[in-house]
CSV table of C-alpha atoms in Angstrom, one decimal:
chain,number,residue,atom,x,y,z
A,20,MET,CA,69.1,119.2,107.7
A,21,PHE,CA,70.0,118.2,110.6
A,22,GLY,CA,72.0,115.3,110.4
A,23,SER,CA,75.8,115.4,110.1
A,24,HIS,CA,75.7,117.2,113.5
A,25,PRO,CA,75.6,116.2,116.4
A,26,PRO,CA,72.5,115.4,118.6
A,27,VAL,CA,71.0,117.7,120.1
A,28,ARG,CA,69.5,117.7,123.5
A,29,HIS,CA,65.7,119.1,125.6
A,30,MET,CA,64.9,120.2,128.3
A,31,THR,CA,64.4,117.8,131.0
A,32,ILE,CA,63.6,119.2,135.2
A,33,ASP,CA,65.8,117.2,137.2
A,34,PRO,CA,63.5,116.1,140.5
A,35,HIS,CA,65.9,115.5,142.7
A,36,GLN,CA,66.6,119.2,142.5
A,37,CYS,CA,63.5,121.2,142.2
A,38,VAL,CA,61.9,123.0,144.0
A,39,ALA,CA,58.7,123.8,143.5
A,40,CYS,CA,59.6,127.6,143.9
A,41,GLY,CA,57.5,128.2,141.2
A,42,ASN,CA,60.1,130.7,138.9
A,43,CYS,CA,60.1,128.6,136.1
A,44,THR,CA,56.4,127.9,135.2
A,45,TYR,CA,56.7,132.6,134.3
A,46,VAL,CA,59.2,132.7,131.8
A,47,CYS,CA,58.0,129.5,129.6
A,48,PRO,CA,57.4,131.5,126.3
A,49,MET,CA,54.1,129.2,126.4
A,50,GLY,CA,52.9,127.5,129.4
A,51,ALA,CA,54.2,124.5,129.5
A,52,ILE,CA,55.3,124.6,132.6
A,53,TYR,CA,53.3,124.3,135.4
A,54,ILE,CA,54.1,122.4,139.1
A,55,ASP,CA,52.4,119.6,139.1
A,56,PRO,CA,49.9,119.2,142.6
A,57,VAL,CA,51.9,115.6,143.6
A,58,ARG,CA,54.8,115.1,142.3
A,59,LYS,CA,55.1,118.1,144.0
A,60,ARG,CA,58.0,119.9,141.2
A,61,ALA,CA,57.7,121.9,137.9
A,62,THR,CA,56.9,119.5,135.4
A,63,ILE,CA,57.4,120.1,131.4
A,64,ASP,CA,53.9,119.5,128.9
A,65,ARG,CA,56.5,118.1,126.3
A,66,ASP,CA,54.0,118.6,123.8
A,67,GLU,CA,53.3,122.2,125.0
A,68,CYS,CA,57.4,122.4,125.0
A,69,VAL,CA,58.7,123.8,121.6
A,70,GLU,CA,63.1,123.6,123.5
A,71,CYS,CA,63.4,127.5,122.8
A,72,TYR,CA,66.0,127.3,126.1
A,73,ALA,CA,64.0,130.5,128.4
A,74,CYS,CA,64.4,128.9,130.7
A,75,TYR,CA,67.9,127.3,131.0
A,76,ASN,CA,69.2,130.3,129.3
A,77,GLY,CA,67.1,133.3,130.4
A,78,LEU,CA,66.4,132.0,134.5
A,79,SER,CA,70.2,132.6,136.4
A,80,GLN,CA,71.2,129.7,138.7
A,81,GLU,CA,72.0,128.9,141.7
A,82,HIS,CA,73.5,125.6,143.6
A,83,LEU,CA,71.4,125.4,146.8
A,84,ASN,CA,70.8,122.7,148.7
A,85,PRO,CA,67.6,120.7,147.9
A,86,THR,CA,66.7,119.6,150.6
A,87,LEU,CA,67.7,122.5,152.3
A,88,VAL,CA,65.6,125.2,150.3
A,89,ARG,CA,62.5,122.1,150.5
A,90,THR,CA,62.8,122.2,155.1
A,91,VAL,CA,63.4,126.4,154.5
A,92,ARG,CA,60.3,126.3,151.8
A,93,ARG,CA,58.0,124.2,154.3
A,94,LEU,CA,58.7,126.0,157.6
A,95,LEU,CA,57.7,129.4,156.5
A,96,ALA,CA,54.6,128.1,154.5
A,97,LEU,CA,53.6,126.5,158.0
A,98,VAL,CA,53.4,129.9,159.0
A,99,ARG,CA,52.1,131.3,156.1
A,100,VAL,CA,55.0,133.1,155.0
A,101,ARG,CA,56.7,133.6,151.1
A,102,PHE,CA,60.5,133.7,150.3
A,103,ASP,CA,60.0,135.4,147.8
A,104,PRO,CA,63.2,135.4,146.0
A,105,GLU,CA,63.7,137.2,142.4
A,106,PRO,CA,62.2,135.9,140.0
A,107,ASP,CA,63.5,135.1,137.4
A,108,VAL,CA,66.3,132.6,139.2
A,109,CYS,CA,65.7,128.6,138.9
A,110,PRO,CA,67.5,128.6,143.4
A,111,THR,CA,68.7,124.5,142.9
A,112,ALA,CA,70.3,124.8,138.9
A,113,ALA,CA,67.5,122.3,138.3
A,114,PHE,CA,67.1,122.2,134.5
A,115,LYS,CA,69.0,119.6,132.1
A,116,PRO,CA,69.3,120.0,128.5
A,117,ASP,CA,68.9,115.4,127.8
A,118,GLU,CA,69.2,114.1,123.8
A,119,LEU,CA,66.8,115.8,121.5
A,120,THR,CA,66.0,113.3,118.4
A,121,TRP,CA,64.5,113.8,115.4
A,122,PRO,CA,61.7,115.1,114.6
A,123,ARG,CA,61.2,116.9,117.9
A,124,VAL,CA,65.1,118.2,117.2
A,125,VAL,CA,63.2,120.7,114.3
A,126,ARG,CA,61.0,122.7,117.5
A,127,ARG,CA,64.9,124.1,119.1
A,128,ALA,CA,66.2,125.1,115.3
A,129,PHE,CA,62.3,127.9,115.2
A,130,SER,CA,61.8,128.1,119.2
A,131,ASP,CA,65.8,129.1,120.4
A,132,PRO,CA,66.9,131.9,118.4
A,133,ARG,CA,70.8,131.0,119.1
A,134,VAL,CA,71.1,128.8,117.0
A,135,PRO,CA,71.1,129.1,113.4
A,136,HIS,CA,69.7,127.7,110.5
A,137,GLU,CA,71.5,125.5,108.8
A,138,SER,CA,69.5,125.6,106.0
A,139,THR,CA,71.2,129.4,106.4
A,140,GLY,CA,73.8,130.2,108.5
A,141,VAL,CA,71.5,132.7,110.3
A,142,GLU,CA,70.5,132.9,113.3
A,143,GLY,CA,66.7,133.7,114.5
A,144,ARG,CA,64.5,132.7,112.5
A,145,GLY,CA,67.2,131.8,110.1
A,146,THR,CA,65.9,134.7,107.3
A,147,GLU,CA,67.6,137.9,105.7
A,148,GLU,CA,65.2,138.7,103.8
A,149,VAL,CA,65.2,143.0,103.2
A,150,LYS,CA,68.3,143.1,106.3
A,151,THR,CA,70.6,142.6,103.6
A,152,ASN,CA,68.7,144.2,99.8
A,153,ASP,CA,71.1,146.5,99.9
A,154,VAL,CA,73.5,143.5,99.2
A,155,THR,CA,71.7,140.4,97.7
A,156,GLY,CA,69.3,142.5,96.2
A,157,ARG,CA,67.3,139.9,96.5
A,158,VAL,CA,63.5,142.7,96.5
A,159,LYS,CA,64.1,145.0,93.0
A,160,ALA,CA,61.5,148.1,92.2
A,161,GLY,CA,58.6,146.7,91.4
A,162,GLU,CA,58.5,144.2,93.6
A,163,VAL,CA,57.5,143.1,97.2
A,164,GLY,CA,59.3,140.8,99.7
A,165,PHE,CA,56.7,139.1,102.2
A,166,THR,CA,57.2,137.5,105.8
A,167,ILE,CA,54.8,135.8,107.5
A,168,GLU,CA,55.2,134.7,110.1
A,169,PHE,CA,53.4,132.4,113.0
A,170,GLY,CA,52.7,132.2,116.5
A,171,ARG,CA,54.3,135.4,117.1
A,172,PRO,CA,53.9,137.0,119.8
A,173,GLY,CA,53.8,134.2,122.9
A,174,VAL,CA,51.6,131.4,121.3
A,175,GLY,CA,53.4,129.2,119.2
A,176,VAL,CA,52.1,127.7,115.6
A,177,ARG,CA,52.3,123.3,114.3
A,178,PHE,CA,53.6,122.9,110.6
A,179,HIS,CA,50.7,121.8,109.4
A,180,GLU,CA,49.7,124.8,109.8
A,181,ILE,CA,52.2,126.9,107.5
A,182,GLN,CA,51.6,124.4,105.5
A,183,GLU,CA,47.7,125.5,104.9
A,184,MET,CA,48.5,129.5,104.2
A,185,CYS,CA,51.8,127.3,101.7
A,186,HIS,CA,49.7,125.4,100.2
A,187,ALA,CA,47.2,128.5,99.0
A,188,LEU,CA,50.4,130.5,98.6
A,189,ALA,CA,51.9,127.8,95.2
A,190,ALA,CA,47.8,127.9,94.2
A,191,ALA,CA,48.5,130.9,93.9
A,192,GLY,CA,51.4,130.7,92.2
A,193,VAL,CA,54.1,132.9,94.5
A,194,ALA,CA,57.2,132.4,94.7
A,195,PHE,CA,58.7,131.5,97.8
A,196,GLU,CA,62.7,132.5,99.7
A,197,LYS,CA,65.5,129.6,98.7
A,198,LYS,CA,66.7,130.1,100.9
A,199,ASN,CA,64.2,130.5,103.9
A,200,PRO,CA,64.4,127.2,106.9
A,201,VAL,CA,60.0,126.5,106.3
A,202,THR,CA,61.1,126.4,102.3
A,203,SER,CA,64.2,124.6,102.9
A,204,LEU,CA,61.6,121.7,105.1
A,205,MET,CA,59.6,121.8,101.7
A,206,THR,CA,59.2,118.3,100.0
A,207,ASP,CA,57.0,119.3,97.0
A,208,VAL,CA,57.5,123.4,96.6
A,209,ALA,CA,55.7,122.9,93.6
A,210,THR,CA,52.8,122.8,96.0
A,211,GLY,CA,54.7,123.9,99.2
A,212,THR,CA,54.0,120.5,100.7
A,213,ILE,CA,55.7,120.5,104.0
A,214,ARG,CA,57.7,116.8,105.5
A,215,GLN,CA,54.7,114.6,106.7
A,216,ASP,CA,56.7,113.3,109.9
A,217,ILE,CA,56.7,117.2,111.6
A,218,LEU,CA,53.8,118.7,110.4
A,219,SER,CA,52.4,117.7,114.4
A,220,GLU,CA,55.8,120.0,115.5
A,221,LYS,CA,54.9,122.9,117.5
A,222,VAL,CA,57.3,125.7,117.2
A,223,MET,CA,58.2,129.6,118.9
A,224,SER,CA,57.7,131.2,114.6
A,225,ALA,CA,58.6,130.5,111.7
A,226,ILE,CA,58.9,132.6,108.8
A,227,VAL,CA,57.6,132.3,105.0
A,228,GLU,CA,58.9,134.3,103.0
A,229,ILE,CA,57.6,134.9,99.3
A,230,LYS,CA,58.5,137.4,96.5
A,231,ALA,CA,55.9,138.9,94.2
A,232,PRO,CA,55.0,141.7,91.8
A,233,VAL,CA,53.8,144.8,93.1
A,234,GLU,CA,51.4,144.6,92.0
A,235,ARG,CA,50.2,141.1,93.7
A,236,ILE,CA,50.5,143.1,96.5
A,237,GLU,CA,46.0,142.9,97.6
A,238,GLN,CA,45.5,139.9,96.5
A,239,ILE,CA,48.6,138.1,98.6
A,240,ILE,CA,47.6,140.0,101.1
A,241,ARG,CA,43.7,139.1,101.0
A,242,LEU,CA,45.1,135.5,100.1
A,243,VAL,CA,46.9,135.9,103.4
A,244,GLY,CA,44.0,137.6,105.2
A,245,GLU,CA,41.1,134.5,104.5
A,246,VAL,CA,43.4,131.3,105.1
A,247,GLU,CA,44.5,132.7,109.1
A,248,LYS,CA,40.5,132.8,109.8
A,249,ARG,CA,40.7,129.0,109.6
A,250,LEU,CA,44.5,128.7,111.4
A,251,ASP,CA,45.1,129.2,114.7
A,252,THR,CA,47.6,130.6,116.8
A,253,VAL,CA,48.5,135.0,115.1
A,254,VAL,CA,50.9,136.2,112.0
A,255,ALA,CA,52.5,138.7,111.9
A,256,ILE,CA,52.5,140.2,108.1
A,257,GLY,CA,56.2,142.0,107.1
A,258,VAL,CA,55.6,143.9,103.9
A,259,GLY,CA,59.9,144.4,102.1
A,260,ALA,CA,60.2,147.0,99.2
A,261,ARG,CA,63.1,148.9,97.5
A,262,CYS,CA,63.5,152.2,97.5
A,263,ASP,CA,64.2,155.0,94.8
A,264,GLU,CA,67.0,156.2,94.1
A,265,ARG,CA,65.5,159.7,97.0
A,266,GLY,CA,64.7,156.7,99.6
A,267,GLU,CA,61.5,156.9,99.0
A,268,ASP,CA,58.4,154.4,98.5
A,269,ASP,CA,56.0,156.4,96.2
A,270,VAL,CA,55.0,152.9,95.3
A,271,VAL,CA,54.4,150.0,98.5
A,272,ALA,CA,53.0,152.4,100.7
A,273,PRO,CA,49.9,154.0,99.4
A,274,ILE,CA,49.2,150.6,98.5
A,275,LEU,CA,49.6,149.2,102.1
A,276,GLU,CA,47.1,152.6,103.8
A,277,ARG,CA,45.4,152.1,100.7
A,278,LEU,CA,44.9,148.5,102.4
A,279,GLY,CA,43.9,149.7,105.8
A,280,TYR,CA,47.3,149.5,107.6
A,281,HIS,CA,48.8,152.3,109.5
A,282,LEU,CA,52.1,151.8,109.4
A,283,GLU,CA,53.9,152.8,112.1
A,284,ARG,CA,56.9,150.7,112.8
A,285,ALA,CA,59.3,149.8,109.2
A,286,LYS,CA,62.8,148.1,109.1
A,287,THR,CA,65.0,150.4,106.9
A,288,ASN,CA,68.0,149.7,104.6
A,289,ALA,CA,70.0,152.2,104.8
A,290,GLY,CA,72.5,151.1,102.0
A,291,MET,CA,76.3,150.7,103.9
A,292,GLY,CA,76.1,147.7,102.5
A,293,ARG,CA,78.4,145.7,99.5
A,294,ALA,CA,79.1,142.5,98.5
A,295,THR,CA,82.8,141.5,98.8
A,296,ARG,CA,82.4,138.8,96.9
A,297,PRO,CA,81.8,139.9,93.5
A,298,GLU,CA,83.0,137.2,92.2
A,299,ARG,CA,80.5,134.5,93.6
A,300,GLU,CA,77.0,133.8,92.3
A,301,PRO,CA,73.6,136.1,93.2
A,302,THR,CA,72.5,134.3,96.1
A,303,PRO,CA,70.0,131.9,95.3
A,304,GLY,CA,66.7,133.5,95.6
A,305,MET,CA,63.7,132.2,95.0
A,306,VAL,CA,61.6,129.0,94.6
A,307,LYS,CA,58.5,129.9,91.7
A,308,ALA,CA,56.1,127.2,93.0
B,21,MET,CA,66.4,140.5,112.8
B,22,THR,CA,62.9,140.1,112.3
B,23,ASN,CA,62.6,140.6,115.8
B,24,THR,CA,62.4,144.1,115.3
B,25,LEU,CA,60.4,144.9,113.6
B,26,HIS,CA,56.8,143.6,115.5
B,27,ARG,CA,56.9,145.9,118.8
B,28,PHE,CA,53.8,146.1,119.4
B,29,GLY,CA,52.9,149.8,120.2
B,30,ASP,CA,52.1,152.8,117.6
B,31,ALA,CA,54.9,155.9,116.2
B,32,GLU,CA,54.6,158.0,119.1
B,33,SER,CA,55.3,155.4,121.3
B,34,PHE,CA,59.3,154.8,119.3
B,35,HIS,CA,60.2,157.8,119.8
B,36,ASP,CA,62.8,156.7,122.6
B,37,ASP,CA,63.6,153.1,120.9
B,38,PHE,CA,65.4,153.1,117.6
B,39,ILE,CA,67.0,150.0,116.9
B,40,VAL,CA,70.3,150.3,114.9
B,41,PHE,CA,72.1,146.8,113.4
B,42,ALA,CA,74.5,145.7,111.2
B,43,ILE,CA,74.5,142.1,109.2
B,44,ALA,CA,76.8,140.6,107.3
B,45,SER,CA,75.3,138.5,104.2
B,46,LYS,CA,75.9,134.4,104.4
B,47,GLY,CA,78.3,133.9,101.3
B,48,ASN,CA,78.6,137.9,100.4
B,49,ASN,CA,80.8,139.6,102.4
B,50,ASP,CA,80.7,137.9,106.0
B,51,GLN,CA,84.3,136.7,105.6
B,52,ASP,CA,86.1,139.7,106.8
B,53,ALA,CA,83.1,141.6,109.2
B,54,LEU,CA,84.1,139.7,112.3
B,55,PRO,CA,86.3,142.7,113.1
B,56,LYS,CA,84.8,144.9,111.1
B,57,LEU,CA,81.3,143.7,113.7
B,58,ARG,CA,83.7,144.6,117.0
B,59,ARG,CA,84.0,147.5,115.8
B,60,PHE,CA,80.3,148.5,115.1
B,61,LEU,CA,80.1,148.3,119.1
B,62,GLU,CA,82.3,149.7,120.3
B,63,ILE,CA,81.5,152.5,118.6
B,64,ALA,CA,78.0,152.3,119.6
B,65,VAL,CA,79.5,152.5,123.5
B,66,GLU,CA,80.8,156.3,123.1
B,67,TYR,CA,76.9,157.0,121.9
B,68,LYS,CA,76.0,155.9,125.2
B,69,PRO,CA,73.4,152.9,123.8
B,70,VAL,CA,70.9,151.4,126.2
B,71,ASN,CA,71.2,148.0,125.6
B,72,LEU,CA,74.0,146.2,123.1
B,73,GLY,CA,74.7,142.2,122.2
B,74,ASP,CA,74.5,140.0,119.2
B,75,ALA,CA,72.0,137.3,118.2
B,76,ARG,CA,74.7,134.6,119.4
B,77,HIS,CA,75.7,135.7,123.1
B,78,GLY,CA,72.5,137.7,123.8
B,79,GLY,CA,72.2,141.3,124.9
B,80,ALA,CA,74.1,143.8,127.9
B,81,PHE,CA,72.3,141.7,130.7
B,82,ARG,CA,73.3,138.5,131.6
B,83,PRO,CA,71.7,135.3,133.8
B,84,SER,CA,75.0,133.7,136.1
B,85,ASN,CA,75.0,130.4,135.1
B,86,SER,CA,76.6,130.5,139.3
B,87,MET,CA,74.4,133.1,141.1
B,88,ASN,CA,75.7,133.8,144.7
B,89,PRO,CA,72.4,133.5,147.7
B,90,VAL,CA,73.6,137.0,149.0
B,91,ALA,CA,72.6,138.6,145.4
B,92,HIS,CA,69.3,138.5,145.3
B,93,TRP,CA,70.1,141.4,147.9
B,94,LYS,CA,72.2,143.8,145.6
B,95,ARG,CA,71.7,142.3,142.4
B,96,ASP,CA,73.3,144.3,139.2
B,97,ILE,CA,70.9,145.8,136.9
B,98,LYS,CA,73.3,147.9,134.5
B,99,PRO,CA,74.4,146.7,131.1
B,100,ASP,CA,77.4,145.1,130.7
B,101,PHE,CA,78.4,146.9,127.4
B,102,ALA,CA,82.3,145.2,127.9
B,103,ALA,CA,81.0,141.7,128.5
B,104,VAL,CA,79.2,141.7,124.7
B,105,ILE,CA,81.8,142.6,123.1
B,106,ARG,CA,84.9,141.1,124.8
B,107,GLY,CA,82.1,137.6,123.5
B,108,LEU,CA,82.1,138.2,120.1
B,109,ASP,CA,83.5,135.3,118.6
B,110,THR,CA,81.4,135.0,115.1
B,111,ALA,CA,80.1,137.3,111.8
B,112,THR,CA,76.8,137.5,113.6
B,113,THR,CA,73.8,140.1,113.6
B,114,CYS,CA,74.8,142.7,116.5
B,115,ALA,CA,72.1,145.9,117.4
B,116,ALA,CA,72.6,149.2,119.8
B,117,VAL,CA,69.6,150.0,120.8
B,118,PHE,CA,69.4,153.7,122.0
B,119,ASP,CA,66.3,156.0,124.0
B,120,ASN,CA,66.6,158.6,121.6
B,121,ARG,CA,66.4,160.5,118.4
B,122,VAL,CA,69.7,161.6,118.2
B,123,ALA,CA,72.2,159.6,119.4
B,124,ALA,CA,71.0,157.1,117.5
B,125,GLU,CA,70.7,159.8,114.2
B,126,ASP,CA,74.3,160.8,114.9
B,127,PHE,CA,75.9,156.8,115.6
B,128,VAL,CA,74.2,155.9,111.9
B,129,LYS,CA,76.3,158.8,110.6
B,130,ARG,CA,79.2,157.8,112.2
B,131,ILE,CA,79.1,153.7,110.6
B,132,HIS,CA,78.8,155.6,107.2
B,133,GLU,CA,81.8,157.3,107.6
B,134,GLU,CA,83.0,154.6,109.0
B,135,ASP,CA,81.7,152.9,105.4
B,136,PHE,CA,82.1,148.7,106.7
B,137,GLY,CA,80.2,146.9,104.1
B,138,LEU,CA,78.4,145.3,105.9
B,139,SER,CA,74.5,146.3,105.9
B,140,VAL,CA,73.2,148.6,108.3
B,141,ASN,CA,68.7,148.8,109.9
B,142,ILE,CA,67.2,151.3,111.9
B,143,SER,CA,64.2,149.7,113.0
B,144,THR,CA,62.4,152.2,114.7
B,145,SER,CA,58.6,154.6,113.5
B,146,ILE,CA,58.9,155.2,110.2
B,147,GLU,CA,59.5,158.6,110.1
B,148,GLY,CA,62.2,157.5,112.9
B,149,ALA,CA,64.0,156.2,110.6
B,150,GLU,CA,64.1,158.1,107.8
B,151,GLN,CA,65.2,160.6,109.7
B,152,CYS,CA,68.5,159.0,110.5
B,153,CYS,CA,69.2,158.6,107.1
B,154,HIS,CA,68.6,162.0,106.5
B,155,HIS,CA,70.9,162.8,108.6
B,156,ALA,CA,73.6,160.9,108.1
B,157,GLY,CA,72.8,162.4,104.0
B,158,LEU,CA,71.7,159.1,103.0
B,159,PRO,CA,69.1,157.7,100.5
B,160,ARG,CA,66.8,154.2,102.4
B,161,HIS,CA,67.4,151.6,100.1
B,162,SER,CA,64.5,149.5,101.6
B,163,VAL,CA,62.2,149.0,104.0
B,164,GLY,CA,60.5,146.6,105.8
B,165,TYR,CA,56.8,147.9,107.3
B,166,SER,CA,54.8,145.6,110.4
B,167,LEU,CA,51.7,144.9,109.4
B,168,GLY,CA,50.9,144.2,112.9
B,169,PHE,CA,49.5,141.3,114.3
B,170,GLU,CA,45.9,139.0,112.7
B,171,GLY,CA,44.7,135.5,113.2
B,172,LYS,CA,43.7,134.7,116.8
B,173,THR,CA,44.2,137.5,118.2
B,174,GLU,CA,42.0,136.9,120.7
B,175,LYS,CA,45.4,135.2,121.9
B,176,LEU,CA,46.8,137.1,122.6
B,177,PRO,CA,47.2,139.4,126.2
B,178,ASN,CA,46.3,143.1,127.0
B,179,SER,CA,48.2,145.9,125.3
B,180,GLN,CA,51.0,146.8,128.5
B,181,VAL,CA,52.3,143.3,128.3
B,182,LEU,CA,52.4,143.4,124.9
B,183,SER,CA,54.3,146.5,124.9
B,184,LEU,CA,56.7,144.7,127.0
B,185,SER,CA,56.8,141.4,125.5
B,186,THR,CA,57.5,142.3,122.3
B,187,MET,CA,60.4,143.5,123.1
B,188,CYS,CA,61.8,140.7,122.4
B,189,GLY,CA,60.5,139.0,119.1
B,190,HIS,CA,61.7,135.8,119.3
B,191,GLY,CA,59.8,135.3,122.2
B,192,MET,CA,61.9,135.3,125.0
B,193,ILE,CA,60.8,136.9,127.1
B,194,SER,CA,56.8,135.4,128.7
B,195,HIS,CA,53.9,136.9,128.8
B,196,SER,CA,53.0,135.8,132.3
B,197,LEU,CA,56.8,136.7,133.4
B,198,ALA,CA,56.0,140.5,131.4
B,199,GLN,CA,52.7,140.2,133.2
B,200,LYS,CA,54.3,138.9,136.9
B,201,MET,CA,56.8,141.4,136.2
B,202,ILE,CA,54.1,144.4,136.3
B,203,ASP,CA,52.6,142.9,139.0
B,204,LEU,CA,55.4,143.0,141.3
B,205,VAL,CA,56.5,146.9,139.6
B,206,LYS,CA,51.8,147.8,140.9
B,207,GLU,CA,53.0,146.3,144.6
B,208,ASP,CA,55.8,147.9,145.7
B,209,ARG,CA,57.9,144.8,145.7
B,210,ARG,CA,60.4,145.1,142.4
B,211,THR,CA,61.4,148.5,141.9
B,212,PRO,CA,61.5,149.2,137.9
B,213,GLU,CA,64.9,148.8,137.1
B,214,GLU,CA,65.2,146.3,139.0
B,215,ALA,CA,62.2,144.4,137.0
B,216,VAL,CA,63.4,146.0,133.5
B,217,SER,CA,66.2,143.7,133.7
B,218,CYS,CA,64.9,140.9,134.8
B,219,LEU,CA,62.6,140.8,131.6
B,220,ALA,CA,66.1,142.0,129.4
B,221,ARG,CA,67.7,139.3,130.6
B,222,PHE,CA,65.8,137.1,128.6
B,223,CYS,CA,65.7,138.7,125.3
B,224,SER,CA,68.8,136.5,123.4
B,225,CYS,CA,70.1,139.3,121.0
B,226,GLY,CA,70.3,142.3,123.3
B,227,VAL,CA,67.5,144.3,121.4
B,228,PHE,CA,65.1,144.4,123.8
B,229,ASN,CA,65.1,148.4,125.2
B,230,PRO,CA,65.5,148.8,129.0
B,231,SER,CA,64.2,152.5,128.7
B,232,ARG,CA,61.1,151.8,127.0
B,233,ALA,CA,60.5,149.2,129.1
B,234,LYS,CA,60.8,151.2,132.0
B,235,ARG,CA,58.7,153.9,130.7
B,236,ILE,CA,56.0,151.0,129.8
B,237,LEU,CA,56.5,150.4,133.7
B,238,GLU,CA,55.3,153.6,134.4
B,239,ASP,CA,53.0,154.0,133.4
B,240,ALA,CA,51.4,150.5,133.8
B,241,ARG,CA,51.9,151.0,137.7
B,242,THR,CA,48.8,153.3,137.8
B,243,LYS,CA,46.8,152.7,134.8
B,244,THR,CA,44.8,150.4,133.5
B,245,LYS,CA,45.1,147.9,130.5
């Protein structure tokens, strides 16, 4: 999946640069950065870090002299005065991306939204879902597309937890979306088995995409609900439906409401898209488990 | 861009939150999409968005990698739409965020008239998106519903924090930073505008809604969780 590209870099904090201001401890979505009380430097918990680059990309960087900053901070601390810097600044540009190797590279692929997934070429979580349904025709009338997302918001997930859900879905005979980053990491789509060497890797979030006939909505939602009780993370379900020619959905929404969901928000495809390469094969669809 | 789907809040709380995004389908219509996407962003500016962005380079609030120390006292907290348009160099998802329905409706109608052939989605309350489509004379093609958060929800923070942090569904705005901004506003150490721009700089695709965030921060200043 990633072999043909140069190594991705990953994150370290240069102890010679860090002044332990603590700003980065707040910006880490996984809470993986802390000030080591002995070293007096910001430190990254490697096991919890998902390589999202929020620290490196999100913090503005100054390039102050670290010795000067430490001295000033020490003097101010002596009189119990605390400098009040901008909260989104690393005063000494201490974050340094370093080399990242397999399997850790999957952390960044599923956590840094600016890096497109190589399996789909799509940024973010690497999925098109019903966003391009007007072009791909992926979800048709009488069908429903599920996006089952793990780890968001701000909790994270390890692949062995995703695999547990995939095993259950595969056993129920659902079809996994072929053009999906998680599916591309399966060694056996029939059983929903994900490659062994990444099962312990933690990522910000990942989406499993499946499609099913409308009649199976309740069964699948109940199945997901059962499995998620065993997982140590949060799950966000999206349900995609094709509207009729009047633009109405009189099929899926009523089922979801009957199941007790209060539908507040949706992503609505306005139907403006069209394929400009009609000679191409239709977008690959689902892989039957 | 499922990152816009699972925003925390009820339908009423999205009355000032309309995200309109254009996306090309890989292998189907992405070959000539770049100039269309750039035009999409340029047109959006005419309708006074509150944020603009692309999935590769980020939004209209951006961090600096060479910040001057003096900037601590005179930080620019205004969105830079021109930088977003200028920086678009690949056919990725482009988004415009509006804080009122009229602007979103008019923008969707205009984009329909431009006929780019790209997929255009509206992420907001179900009713709000319906009205945008109706205004443009478009029947909805497909709908992706959010069923909210399930599983170990005890790991999630309070509703104020969640309302702020989920405005970057990619998770780039940490719960801790959102809480810190609420605290700074409560303590009157930062204005809501300053806190909003700080949060927005972490959003990596420009769908963060600064108007809604400002409202949430103003509420959080005086209300309990």
